[in-house]
Coordinates of C-alpha atoms and ligand atoms in Angstrom, one line a residue:
X1 CA -0.2 14.3 -21.5
X2 CA -1.7 10.7 -20.4
X3 CA -0.2 8.0 -18.5
X4 CA -1.6 4.6 -17.4
X5 CA -2.9 4.7 -14.0
X6 CA -4.9 2.1 -11.9
X7 CA -6.0 4.1 -8.7
X8 CA -6.3 7.4 -7.3
X9 CA -6.9 6.8 -3.6
X10 CA -8.5 10.1 -2.0
X11 CA -7.8 10.8 2.2
X12 CA -4.9 8.5 2.2
X13 CA -3.5 8.2 5.3
X14 CA -0.5 6.1 4.6
X15 CA 1.5 7.6 2.2
X16 CA 3.4 10.5 3.7
X17 CA 2.7 13.2 6.1
X18 CA -1.4 14.5 6.2
X19 CA -3.9 13.5 4.5
X20 CA -3.1 12.7 0.7
X21 CA -4.2 11.7 -2.4
X22 CA -2.1 9.0 -4.1
X23 CA -2.1 8.1 -8.0
X24 CA -0.8 4.6 -8.9
X25 CA 0.7 4.4 -11.8
X26 CA 1.2 1.3 -13.7
X27 CA 4.4 -0.4 -15.0
X28 CA 7.4 -1.4 -12.5
X29 CA 11.0 -2.5 -13.5
X30 CA 11.2 -4.8 -10.4
X31 CA 9.0 -8.1 -9.9
X32 CA 9.4 -8.2 -6.2
X33 CA 7.7 -11.6 -5.4
X34 CA 6.2 -9.8 -2.1
X35 CA 4.7 -6.9 -4.1
X36 CA 1.3 -5.9 -2.4
X37 CA 0.3 -4.2 -5.9
X38 CA 1.0 -7.2 -8.2
X39 CA -1.6 -5.4 -10.9
X40 CA 0.8 -2.5 -11.0
X41 CA 3.8 -4.4 -12.6
X42 CA 2.6 -4.9 -16.0
X43 CA 2.7 -1.8 -18.2
X44 CA -1.2 -2.7 -20.1
X45 CA -4.5 -2.8 -18.9
X46 CA -5.3 -6.2 -17.1
X47 CA -8.8 -7.9 -16.8
X48 CA -9.4 -8.5 -13.1
X49 CA -11.7 -11.4 -11.8
X50 CA -13.0 -11.9 -8.3
X51 CA -14.4 -15.1 -7.9
X52 CA -16.1 -13.5 -4.5
X53 CA -18.3 -11.3 -6.2
X54 CA -19.3 -13.8 -9.2
X55 CA -23.3 -15.0 -9.4
X56 CA -22.6 -17.3 -12.1
X57 CA -24.9 -15.6 -14.7
X58 CA -22.3 -16.4 -17.3
X59 CA -23.3 -13.0 -19.3
X60 CA -19.5 -12.6 -19.8
X61 CA -19.3 -16.2 -21.8
X62 CA -22.0 -14.4 -24.3
X63 CA -20.3 -11.5 -24.9
X64 CA -16.7 -12.6 -25.1
X65 CA -15.3 -12.7 -28.5
X66 CA -12.3 -15.2 -27.8
X67 CA -13.9 -17.4 -25.3
X68 CA -11.5 -16.3 -22.5
X69 CA -14.4 -17.2 -20.0
X70 CA -15.1 -20.3 -19.3
X71 CA -17.9 -22.7 -17.3
X72 CA -16.7 -25.9 -15.6
X73 CA -18.8 -27.5 -12.9
X74 CA -21.5 -24.6 -13.4
X75 CA -18.7 -22.4 -12.2
X76 CA -16.8 -19.5 -14.2
X77 CA -13.3 -19.2 -14.8
X78 CA -11.0 -17.0 -17.0
X79 CA -8.5 -18.4 -19.6
X80 CA -6.1 -15.7 -19.1
X81 CA -4.2 -16.6 -22.4
X82 CA -7.0 -15.7 -24.6
X83 CA -8.2 -12.4 -22.9
X84 CA -7.5 -9.6 -25.0
X85 CA -8.6 -6.9 -22.7
X86 CA -11.8 -5.8 -24.6
X87 CA -13.6 -5.1 -21.5
X88 CA -17.3 -6.1 -23.6
X89 CA -17.5 -9.0 -20.4
X90 CA -17.1 -6.0 -17.7
X91 CA -19.7 -4.1 -19.3
X92 CA -21.8 -7.4 -19.2
X93 CA -21.1 -8.1 -15.4
X94 CA -23.7 -6.5 -13.5
X95 CA -22.1 -8.1 -9.9
X96 CA -19.1 -6.3 -10.3
X97 CA -16.7 -9.3 -10.4
X98 CA -15.1 -8.0 -13.7
X99 CA -13.2 -5.1 -13.9
X100 CA -10.1 -3.8 -16.1
X101 CA -7.0 -2.3 -14.2
X102 CA -5.5 0.5 -16.0
X103 CA -6.8 3.6 -18.1
X104 CA -4.9 6.2 -19.4
X105 CA -5.3 9.4 -17.7
X106 CA -5.1 12.9 -18.4
X107 CA -2.5 15.0 -16.2
X108 CA -5.3 17.8 -15.9
X109 CA -7.8 15.2 -15.3
X110 CA -5.6 14.0 -11.9
X111 CA -4.7 17.6 -10.9
X112 CA -8.6 18.3 -11.1
X113 CA -9.2 15.5 -8.7
X114 CA -6.2 16.2 -6.2
X115 CA -7.1 19.8 -5.9
X116 CA -10.7 19.0 -4.8
X117 CA -8.9 18.1 -1.5
X118 CA -6.5 21.0 -1.2
X119 CA -8.3 22.5 2.1
X120 CA -7.7 19.3 3.9
X121 CA -3.9 18.9 2.4
X122 CA -3.2 22.4 3.9
X123 CA -4.6 21.7 7.3
X124 CA -2.6 18.6 7.5
X125 CA 0.2 19.0 5.6
X126 CA -0.8 16.7 3.2
X127 CA -0.6 16.6 -1.0
X128 CA 0.1 14.4 -3.9
X129 CA 1.7 11.1 -3.6
X130 CA 2.8 9.4 -7.1
X131 CA 3.1 5.8 -6.5
X132 CA 3.0 2.4 -8.5
X133 CA 4.5 0.3 -9.6
X134 CA 7.2 2.4 -10.1
X135 CA 6.4 6.1 -11.2
X136 CA 9.7 7.0 -13.3
X137 CA 8.9 3.8 -15.6
X138 CA 6.6 6.5 -16.8
X139 CA 8.9 9.3 -16.4
X140 CA 7.3 11.9 -18.8
X141 CA 3.9 11.6 -17.3
X142 CA 5.2 11.6 -13.6
X143 CA 7.4 14.8 -14.4
X144 CA 4.7 16.5 -16.1
X145 CA 2.4 15.5 -13.2
X146 CA 4.9 16.9 -10.7
X147 CA 5.2 20.2 -12.6
X148 CA 1.7 20.8 -12.6
X149 CA 1.3 20.0 -8.9
X150 CA 3.9 22.5 -8.1
X151 CA 1.7 24.8 -10.0
X152 CA -1.0 24.2 -8.0
X153 CA 1.0 24.6 -4.9
X154 CA 0.6 21.2 -3.9
X155 CA 3.2 19.1 -1.5
X156 CA 4.4 16.4 -3.7
X157 CA 6.0 12.7 -2.8
X158 CA 7.3 10.4 -5.0
X159 CA 7.2 6.7 -3.8
X160 CA 10.2 4.8 -5.6
X161 CA 11.9 1.5 -5.7
X162 CA 14.8 3.7 -6.7
X163 CA 15.4 1.7 -10.1
X164 CA 15.5 4.4 -12.7
X165 CA 18.3 6.2 -14.6
X166 CA 20.0 9.1 -12.2
X167 CA 19.2 11.8 -14.9
X168 CA 15.8 11.2 -14.1
X169 CA 15.8 11.8 -10.6
X170 CA 17.7 14.7 -11.2
X171 CA 15.0 15.8 -13.6
X172 CA 12.2 15.8 -11.0
X173 CA 14.1 16.8 -7.8
X174 CA 13.1 20.1 -8.0
X175 CA 9.8 19.3 -8.1
X176 CA 9.4 16.6 -5.5
X177 CA 9.2 17.5 -1.6
X178 CA 10.0 14.1 -0.5
X179 CA 11.1 10.6 -1.6
X180 CA 9.6 7.4 -0.1
X181 CA 12.7 5.3 -1.1
X182 CA 12.7 1.6 -0.9
X183 CA 15.4 -0.5 0.3
X184 CA 14.5 -4.1 -0.1
X185 CA 17.7 -6.6 0.3
X186 CA 21.4 -6.1 1.0
X187 CA 22.9 -8.9 -0.5
X188 CA 22.9 -8.4 -4.3
X189 CA 22.5 -12.1 -5.4
X190 CA 19.6 -12.2 -3.0
X191 CA 17.8 -8.9 -4.3
X192 CA 18.4 -10.4 -8.0
X193 CA 16.6 -13.6 -6.9
X194 CA 13.5 -11.9 -5.5
X195 CA 13.1 -8.5 -7.4
X196 CA 14.5 -9.5 -10.6
X197 CA 17.5 -6.5 -11.0
X198 CA 20.7 -5.5 -8.7
X199 CA 20.7 -3.3 -6.1
X200 CA 23.6 -1.3 -7.1
X201 CA 21.8 1.3 -9.2
X202 CA 19.2 1.6 -6.3
X203 CA 21.9 2.3 -4.0
X204 CA 23.8 5.0 -6.2
X205 CA 20.2 6.5 -6.9
X206 CA 19.7 7.0 -3.1
X207 CA 23.4 8.3 -2.5
X208 CA 22.8 10.6 -5.5
X209 CA 19.4 12.0 -4.0
X210 CA 20.9 12.3 -0.5
X211 CA 23.8 14.3 -1.5
X212 CA 21.7 16.6 -3.6
X213 CA 19.8 17.3 -0.5
X214 CA 16.5 15.3 -1.2
X215 CA 14.4 14.6 1.6
X216 CA 14.1 11.0 1.8
X217 CA 11.8 8.6 3.7
X218 CA 13.7 5.0 3.6
X219 CA 11.3 2.4 3.5
X220 CA 12.2 -1.5 4.0
X221 CA 10.0 -4.0 3.7
X222 CA 10.9 -7.1 5.9
X223 CA 9.7 -10.4 5.1
X224 CA 10.2 -13.4 7.6
X225 CA 12.8 -15.6 6.3
X226 CA 13.1 -14.1 3.0
X227 CA 14.9 -10.9 4.1
X228 CA 15.0 -10.5 7.8
X229 CA 18.3 -12.0 8.2
X230 CA 21.3 -10.3 10.3
X231 CA 23.2 -9.6 6.9
X232 CA 20.4 -7.1 5.5
X233 CA 19.4 -5.8 9.2
X234 CA 22.9 -4.8 9.6
X235 CA 22.6 -3.3 5.9
X236 CA 19.8 -1.1 6.9
X237 CA 21.9 0.1 9.8
X238 CA 25.0 0.9 7.8
X239 CA 22.6 3.0 5.8
X240 CA 21.1 4.7 8.7
X241 CA 24.7 5.5 9.6
X242 CA 26.3 6.7 6.6
X243 CA 23.3 9.1 6.0
X244 CA 22.3 10.6 9.1
X245 CA 19.7 13.3 7.7
X246 CA 17.5 10.7 6.2
X247 CA 14.1 12.3 7.5
X248 CA 13.1 8.7 9.0
X249 CA 13.4 4.8 8.4
X250 CA 10.2 2.8 8.1
X251 CA 10.3 -0.7 8.7
X252 CA 7.2 -2.1 6.6
X253 CA 6.5 -5.9 8.2
X254 CA 5.4 -8.3 5.4
X255 CA 1.6 -8.8 5.1
X256 CA 0.2 -11.2 2.1
X257 CA -2.3 -9.1 0.8
X258 CA -0.7 -9.2 -2.8
X259 CA -1.6 -13.0 -3.1
X260 CA -5.6 -12.4 -3.6
X261 CA -4.7 -9.8 -6.2
X262 CA -2.4 -11.8 -7.7
X263 CA -4.8 -14.5 -8.3
X264 CA -7.5 -12.0 -9.7
X265 CA -5.5 -11.2 -12.6
X266 CA -4.1 -14.7 -13.3
X267 CA -0.6 -14.2 -12.1
X268 CA 1.9 -16.8 -10.2
X269 CA 1.9 -15.8 -6.3
X270 CA 5.4 -17.1 -5.5
X271 CA 5.1 -16.3 -1.8
X272 CA 2.1 -18.4 -0.7
X273 CA 4.0 -20.3 1.8
X274 CA 5.4 -17.2 3.6
X275 CA 3.8 -16.1 6.7
X276 CA 2.7 -12.4 7.7
X277 CA 5.3 -10.4 10.3
X278 CA 4.1 -11.4 13.4
X279 CA 4.8 -9.4 16.7
X280 CA 7.6 -11.6 17.8
X281 CA 9.2 -11.0 14.5
X282 CA 8.9 -7.1 14.9
X283 CA 10.3 -7.4 18.5
X284 CA 13.3 -9.1 17.1
X285 CA 13.8 -6.2 14.4
X286 CA 13.2 -3.5 16.8
X287 CA 15.5 -4.8 19.2
X288 CA 18.3 -5.2 16.8
X289 CA 17.9 -1.1 15.7
X290 CA 17.8 -0.1 19.4
X291 CA 20.6 -2.2 20.3
X292 CA 22.6 -0.6 17.2
X293 CA 21.3 3.1 18.3
X294 CA 19.2 3.3 15.1
X295 CA 16.3 5.6 14.9
X296 CA 13.6 3.3 13.1
X297 CA 9.7 3.3 13.0
X298 CA 8.0 0.0 12.5
X299 CA 4.7 0.4 10.6
Ligands
LIG301 S1 -20.8 -11.9 -16.1 FE1 -19.3 -11.6 -13.8 S2 -21.1 -12.7 -12.3 FE2 -21.5 -13.3 -14.4 S3 -20.4 -15.0 -14.6 FE3 -19.0 -13.5 -15.6 S4 -17.6 -12.9 -14.1 FE4 -19.5 -14.3 -13.1
LIG302 S1 9.1 -2.3 -6.6 FE1 7.1 -1.8 -5.7 S2 5.5 -2.0 -7.1 FE2 7.5 -2.6 -8.2 S3 7.6 -4.8 -7.8 FE3 8.5 -4.3 -6.1 S4 6.8 -4.2 -4.6 FE4 5.9 -4.2 -6.3

């Protein structure tokens, strides 16, 4: 079985316990405006153009059959509407400025990559993390990957936005050691505004997983001026009180690392005016949680 992936990252230290290999899958049901992996959102391969690496040789212009590559003022740019992602330009580009994001990848291939580092996982409590995008958007593939990983004795983590069918969580539960579960915005209208979907299903799935004994780390992105208001901080506090056996709660301070990636795939980045989280923001958030006796980690 194959799935559409866009990265396999070895020696990851930020995707759960120990040293891990993180497999990034394409497609997400949400369209978070702050997404730091905007290239994960679409379920199709995409051309990426990094202008900083471009040497303006214009070899791509010569080979592109749809004239997606253009020259203006002796500089190269892409007309994204014309690109049909054949990859001919990538082969012609010697500087590495062009690449295709997204490739059909076999479960067995991924597992063979992941088990290369099994000795490190065993020493550090690491393993496989499936991230994205939303792993459950390619449900059958993710399930197969998890089953195969378990057959190889790997510790497994699924990094999820929580927006999937409850039955899908039920089916993968036996093969998942830990969920990294996002909680983004408490006010539902605001959740829809910034992510494109309601948070109702997400909260129901969190409730389902918790009540079925899943090990869960709650991850809360906080974005200055967008969702770090009192109402949402209180929403996080209420979840912590409601689910005292969460393994931990992590605050993920906003950083605009998605902006450049979005530009490289011709995607609009709507948060250009939003500043990165600063020390004063983190101090205010942490003060709120310590005052309310909530044990929270700020990453
Ligand atoms: S082939 Fe690569 S380096 Fe040359 S103009 Fe195109 S993108 Fe730039
Ligand atoms: S859920 Fe995650 S991957 Fe999906 S759009 Fe939001 S931040 Fe991006």
